[in-house]
Short mmCIF file of the C-alpha atoms (twelve columns), coordinates in Angstrom:
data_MODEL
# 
_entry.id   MODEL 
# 
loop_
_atom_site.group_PDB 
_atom_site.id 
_atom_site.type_symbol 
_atom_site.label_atom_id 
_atom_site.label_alt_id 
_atom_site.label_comp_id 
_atom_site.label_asym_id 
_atom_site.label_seq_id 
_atom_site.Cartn_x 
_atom_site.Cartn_y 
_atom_site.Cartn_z 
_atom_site.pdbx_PDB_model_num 
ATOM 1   C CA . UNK A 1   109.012 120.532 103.286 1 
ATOM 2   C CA . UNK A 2   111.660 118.840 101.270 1 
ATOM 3   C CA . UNK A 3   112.903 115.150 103.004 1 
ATOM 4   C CA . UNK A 4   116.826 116.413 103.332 1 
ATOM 5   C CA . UNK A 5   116.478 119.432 105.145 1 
ATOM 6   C CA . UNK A 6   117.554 118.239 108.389 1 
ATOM 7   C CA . UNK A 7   121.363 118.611 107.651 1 
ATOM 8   C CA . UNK A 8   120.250 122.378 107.818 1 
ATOM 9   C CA . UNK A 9   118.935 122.404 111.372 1 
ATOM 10  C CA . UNK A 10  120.688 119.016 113.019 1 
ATOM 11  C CA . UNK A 11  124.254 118.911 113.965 1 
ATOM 12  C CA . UNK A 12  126.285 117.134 116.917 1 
ATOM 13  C CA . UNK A 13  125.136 114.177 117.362 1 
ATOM 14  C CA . UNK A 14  127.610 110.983 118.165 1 
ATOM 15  C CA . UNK A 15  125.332 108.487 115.672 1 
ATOM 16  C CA . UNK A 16  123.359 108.694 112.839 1 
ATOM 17  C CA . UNK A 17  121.195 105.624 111.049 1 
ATOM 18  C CA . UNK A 18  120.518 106.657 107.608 1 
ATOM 19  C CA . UNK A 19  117.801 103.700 105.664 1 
ATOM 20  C CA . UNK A 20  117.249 106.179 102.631 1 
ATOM 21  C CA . UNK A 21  120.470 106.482 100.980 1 
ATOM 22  C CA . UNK A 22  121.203 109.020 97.982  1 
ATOM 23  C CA . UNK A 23  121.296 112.612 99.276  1 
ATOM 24  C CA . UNK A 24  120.081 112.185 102.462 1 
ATOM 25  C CA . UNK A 25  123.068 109.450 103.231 1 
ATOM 26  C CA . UNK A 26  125.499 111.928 102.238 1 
ATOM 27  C CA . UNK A 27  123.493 115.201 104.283 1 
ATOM 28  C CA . UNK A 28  124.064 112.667 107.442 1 
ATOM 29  C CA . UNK A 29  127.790 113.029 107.234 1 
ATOM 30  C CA . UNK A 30  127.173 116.122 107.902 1 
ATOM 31  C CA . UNK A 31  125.306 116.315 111.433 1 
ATOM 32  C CA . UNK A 32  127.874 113.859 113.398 1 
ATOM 33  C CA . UNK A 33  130.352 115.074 115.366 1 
ATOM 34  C CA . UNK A 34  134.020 114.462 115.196 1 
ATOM 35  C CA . UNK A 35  134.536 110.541 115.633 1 
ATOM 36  C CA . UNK A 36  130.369 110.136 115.389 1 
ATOM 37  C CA . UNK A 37  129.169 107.016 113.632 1 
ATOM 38  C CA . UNK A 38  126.763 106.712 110.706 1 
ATOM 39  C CA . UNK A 39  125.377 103.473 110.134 1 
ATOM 40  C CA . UNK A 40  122.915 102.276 106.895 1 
ATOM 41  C CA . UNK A 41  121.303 99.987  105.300 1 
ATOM 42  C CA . UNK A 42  120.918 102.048 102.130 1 
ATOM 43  C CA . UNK A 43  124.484 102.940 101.195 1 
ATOM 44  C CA . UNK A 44  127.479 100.959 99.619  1 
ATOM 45  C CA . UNK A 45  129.341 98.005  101.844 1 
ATOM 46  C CA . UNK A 46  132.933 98.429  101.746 1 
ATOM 47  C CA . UNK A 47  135.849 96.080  101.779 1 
ATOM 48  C CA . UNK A 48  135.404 94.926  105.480 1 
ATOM 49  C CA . UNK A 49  131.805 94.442  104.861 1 
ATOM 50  C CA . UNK A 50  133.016 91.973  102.228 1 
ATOM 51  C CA . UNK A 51  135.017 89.939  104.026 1 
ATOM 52  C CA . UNK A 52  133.234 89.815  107.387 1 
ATOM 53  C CA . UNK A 53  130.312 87.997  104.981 1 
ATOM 54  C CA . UNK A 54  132.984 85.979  103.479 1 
ATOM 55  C CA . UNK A 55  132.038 87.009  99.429  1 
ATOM 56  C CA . UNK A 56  135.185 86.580  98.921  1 
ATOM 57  C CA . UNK A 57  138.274 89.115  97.788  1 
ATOM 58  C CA . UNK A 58  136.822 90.256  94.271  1 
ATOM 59  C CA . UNK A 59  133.912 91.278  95.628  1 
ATOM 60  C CA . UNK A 60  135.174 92.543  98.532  1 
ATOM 61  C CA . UNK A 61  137.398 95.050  96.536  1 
ATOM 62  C CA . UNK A 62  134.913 95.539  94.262  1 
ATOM 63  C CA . UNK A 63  132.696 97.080  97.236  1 
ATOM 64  C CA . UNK A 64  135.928 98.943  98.128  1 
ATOM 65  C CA . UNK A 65  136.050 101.217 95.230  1 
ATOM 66  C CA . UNK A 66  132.264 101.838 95.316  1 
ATOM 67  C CA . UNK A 67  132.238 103.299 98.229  1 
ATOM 68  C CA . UNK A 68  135.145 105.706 98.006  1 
ATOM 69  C CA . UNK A 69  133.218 108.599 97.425  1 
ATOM 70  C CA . UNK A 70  131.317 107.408 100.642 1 
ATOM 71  C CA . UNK A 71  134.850 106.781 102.412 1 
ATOM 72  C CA . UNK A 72  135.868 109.856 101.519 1 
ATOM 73  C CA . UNK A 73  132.860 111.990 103.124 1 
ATOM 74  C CA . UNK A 74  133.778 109.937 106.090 1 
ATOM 75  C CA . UNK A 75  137.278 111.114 106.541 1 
ATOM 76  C CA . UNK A 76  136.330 114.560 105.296 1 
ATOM 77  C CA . UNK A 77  133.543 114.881 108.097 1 
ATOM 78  C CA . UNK A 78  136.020 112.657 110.739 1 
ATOM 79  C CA . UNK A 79  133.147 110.023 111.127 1 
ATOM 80  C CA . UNK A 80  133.335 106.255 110.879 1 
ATOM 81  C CA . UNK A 81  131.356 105.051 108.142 1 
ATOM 82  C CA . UNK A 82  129.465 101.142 108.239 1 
ATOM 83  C CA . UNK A 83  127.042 99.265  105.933 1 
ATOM 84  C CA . UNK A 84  124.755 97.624  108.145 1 
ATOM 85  C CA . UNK A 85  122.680 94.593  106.782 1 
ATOM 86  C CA . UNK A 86  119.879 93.185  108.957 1 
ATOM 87  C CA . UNK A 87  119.071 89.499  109.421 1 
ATOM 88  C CA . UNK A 88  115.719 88.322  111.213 1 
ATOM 89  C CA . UNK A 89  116.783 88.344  115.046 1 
ATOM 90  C CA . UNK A 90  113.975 88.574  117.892 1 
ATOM 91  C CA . UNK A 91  116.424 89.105  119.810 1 
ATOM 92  C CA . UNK A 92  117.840 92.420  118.208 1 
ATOM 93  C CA . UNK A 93  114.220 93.746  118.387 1 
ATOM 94  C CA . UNK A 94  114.318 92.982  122.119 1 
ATOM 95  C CA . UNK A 95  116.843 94.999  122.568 1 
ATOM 96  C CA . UNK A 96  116.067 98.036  119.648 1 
ATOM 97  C CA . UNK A 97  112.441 97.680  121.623 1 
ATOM 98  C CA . UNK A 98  114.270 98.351  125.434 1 
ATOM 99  C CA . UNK A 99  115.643 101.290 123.729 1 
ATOM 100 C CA . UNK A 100 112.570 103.563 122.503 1 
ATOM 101 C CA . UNK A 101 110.919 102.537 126.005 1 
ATOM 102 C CA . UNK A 102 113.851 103.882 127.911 1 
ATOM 103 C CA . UNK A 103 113.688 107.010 125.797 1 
ATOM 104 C CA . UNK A 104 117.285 106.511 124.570 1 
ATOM 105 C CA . UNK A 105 115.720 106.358 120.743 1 
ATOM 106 C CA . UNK A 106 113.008 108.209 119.564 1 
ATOM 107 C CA . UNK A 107 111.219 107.320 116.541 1 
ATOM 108 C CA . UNK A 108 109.869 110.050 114.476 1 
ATOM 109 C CA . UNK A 109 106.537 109.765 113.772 1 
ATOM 110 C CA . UNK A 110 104.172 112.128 111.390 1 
ATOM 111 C CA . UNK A 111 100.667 110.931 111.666 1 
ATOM 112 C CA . UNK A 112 98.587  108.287 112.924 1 
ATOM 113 C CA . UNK A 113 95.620  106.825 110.419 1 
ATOM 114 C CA . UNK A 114 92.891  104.330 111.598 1 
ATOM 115 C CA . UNK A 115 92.963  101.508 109.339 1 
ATOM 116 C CA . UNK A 116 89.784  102.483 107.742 1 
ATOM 117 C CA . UNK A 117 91.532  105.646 106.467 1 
ATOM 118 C CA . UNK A 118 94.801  103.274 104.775 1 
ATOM 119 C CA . UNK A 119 94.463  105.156 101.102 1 
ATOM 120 C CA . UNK A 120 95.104  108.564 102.795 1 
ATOM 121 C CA . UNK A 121 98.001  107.292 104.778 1 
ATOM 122 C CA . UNK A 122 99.329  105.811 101.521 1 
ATOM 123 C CA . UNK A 123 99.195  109.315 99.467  1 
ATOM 124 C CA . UNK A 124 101.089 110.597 101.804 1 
ATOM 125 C CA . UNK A 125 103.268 107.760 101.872 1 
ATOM 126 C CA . UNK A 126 103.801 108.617 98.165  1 
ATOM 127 C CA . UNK A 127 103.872 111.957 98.196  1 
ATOM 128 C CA . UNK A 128 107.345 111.746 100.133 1 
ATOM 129 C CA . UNK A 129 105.825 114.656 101.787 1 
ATOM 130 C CA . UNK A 130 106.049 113.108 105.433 1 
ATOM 131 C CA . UNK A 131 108.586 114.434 107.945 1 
ATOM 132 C CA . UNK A 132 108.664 111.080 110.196 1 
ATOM 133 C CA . UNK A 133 106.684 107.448 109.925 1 
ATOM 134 C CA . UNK A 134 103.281 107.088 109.236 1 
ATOM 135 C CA . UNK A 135 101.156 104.713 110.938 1 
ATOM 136 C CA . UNK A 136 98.354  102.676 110.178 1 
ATOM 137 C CA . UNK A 137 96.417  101.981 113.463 1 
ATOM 138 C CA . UNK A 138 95.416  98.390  113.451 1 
ATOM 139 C CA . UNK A 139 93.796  97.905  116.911 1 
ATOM 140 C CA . UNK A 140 90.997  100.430 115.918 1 
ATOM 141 C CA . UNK A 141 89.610  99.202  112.829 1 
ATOM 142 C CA . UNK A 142 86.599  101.344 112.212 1 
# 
């Protein structure tokens, strides 16, 4: 299974949070709906990005035209595009962790390895074969 299928079978949703970038940050476009919202972490910050992190006007318009192409998808597909970056807050994870227990965000997960099993988790890890996250179980160590 290929990692940027899911444009082919996803579609409606109001939000998407893309941490890949390349093809499958451009594929998520693709399954918001009108006015959805894709956020990443692994795409180009644009002009407002710039300035809301005060680095300054050059740099700030130098972000600007980098992510045209990315803009334009965005108006194309009716979505508002952000560049999300992500500082250490416990209390973000509070609230990210209130989330997945309430059921409002799922993570997708593709196997579970005991920690005594690590190398296999890693091949799969590298073969970019895995359709969700893969775990390394460190409460059971054997």
């Amino acid at each position: 299974m290929l990692l940027c299928q899911f444009a082919k079978v996803l579609n409606d949703y109001n939000i998407a949070f893309n941490t890949m970038g390349g093809k499958s940050l451009k594929e998520s476009f693709e399954i918001l709906k009108p006015g959805g919202k894709l956020i990443t972490i692994n795409g180009i910050p644009d002009f407002k990005f710039g300035q809301q992190h005060h680095l300054g006007v050059f740099k700030s318009i130098l972000f600007e035209i980098a992510s045209l192409p990315l803009r334009r998808l965005a108006k194309k597909y009716q979505v508002n595009y952000c560049f999300f970056i992500m500082h250490p807050s416990g209390k973000q994870l509070e609230t990210i962790t209130k989330l997945i227990e309430s059921g409002k965000v799922k993570s997708v997960i593709d196997k579970v390895y005991p920690f005594s099993k690590v190398d296999e988790a890693y091949q799969l890890l590298e073969s970019k074969h895995a359709t969700g996250k893969i775990v390394v179980d460190m409460e059971h160590l054997n």
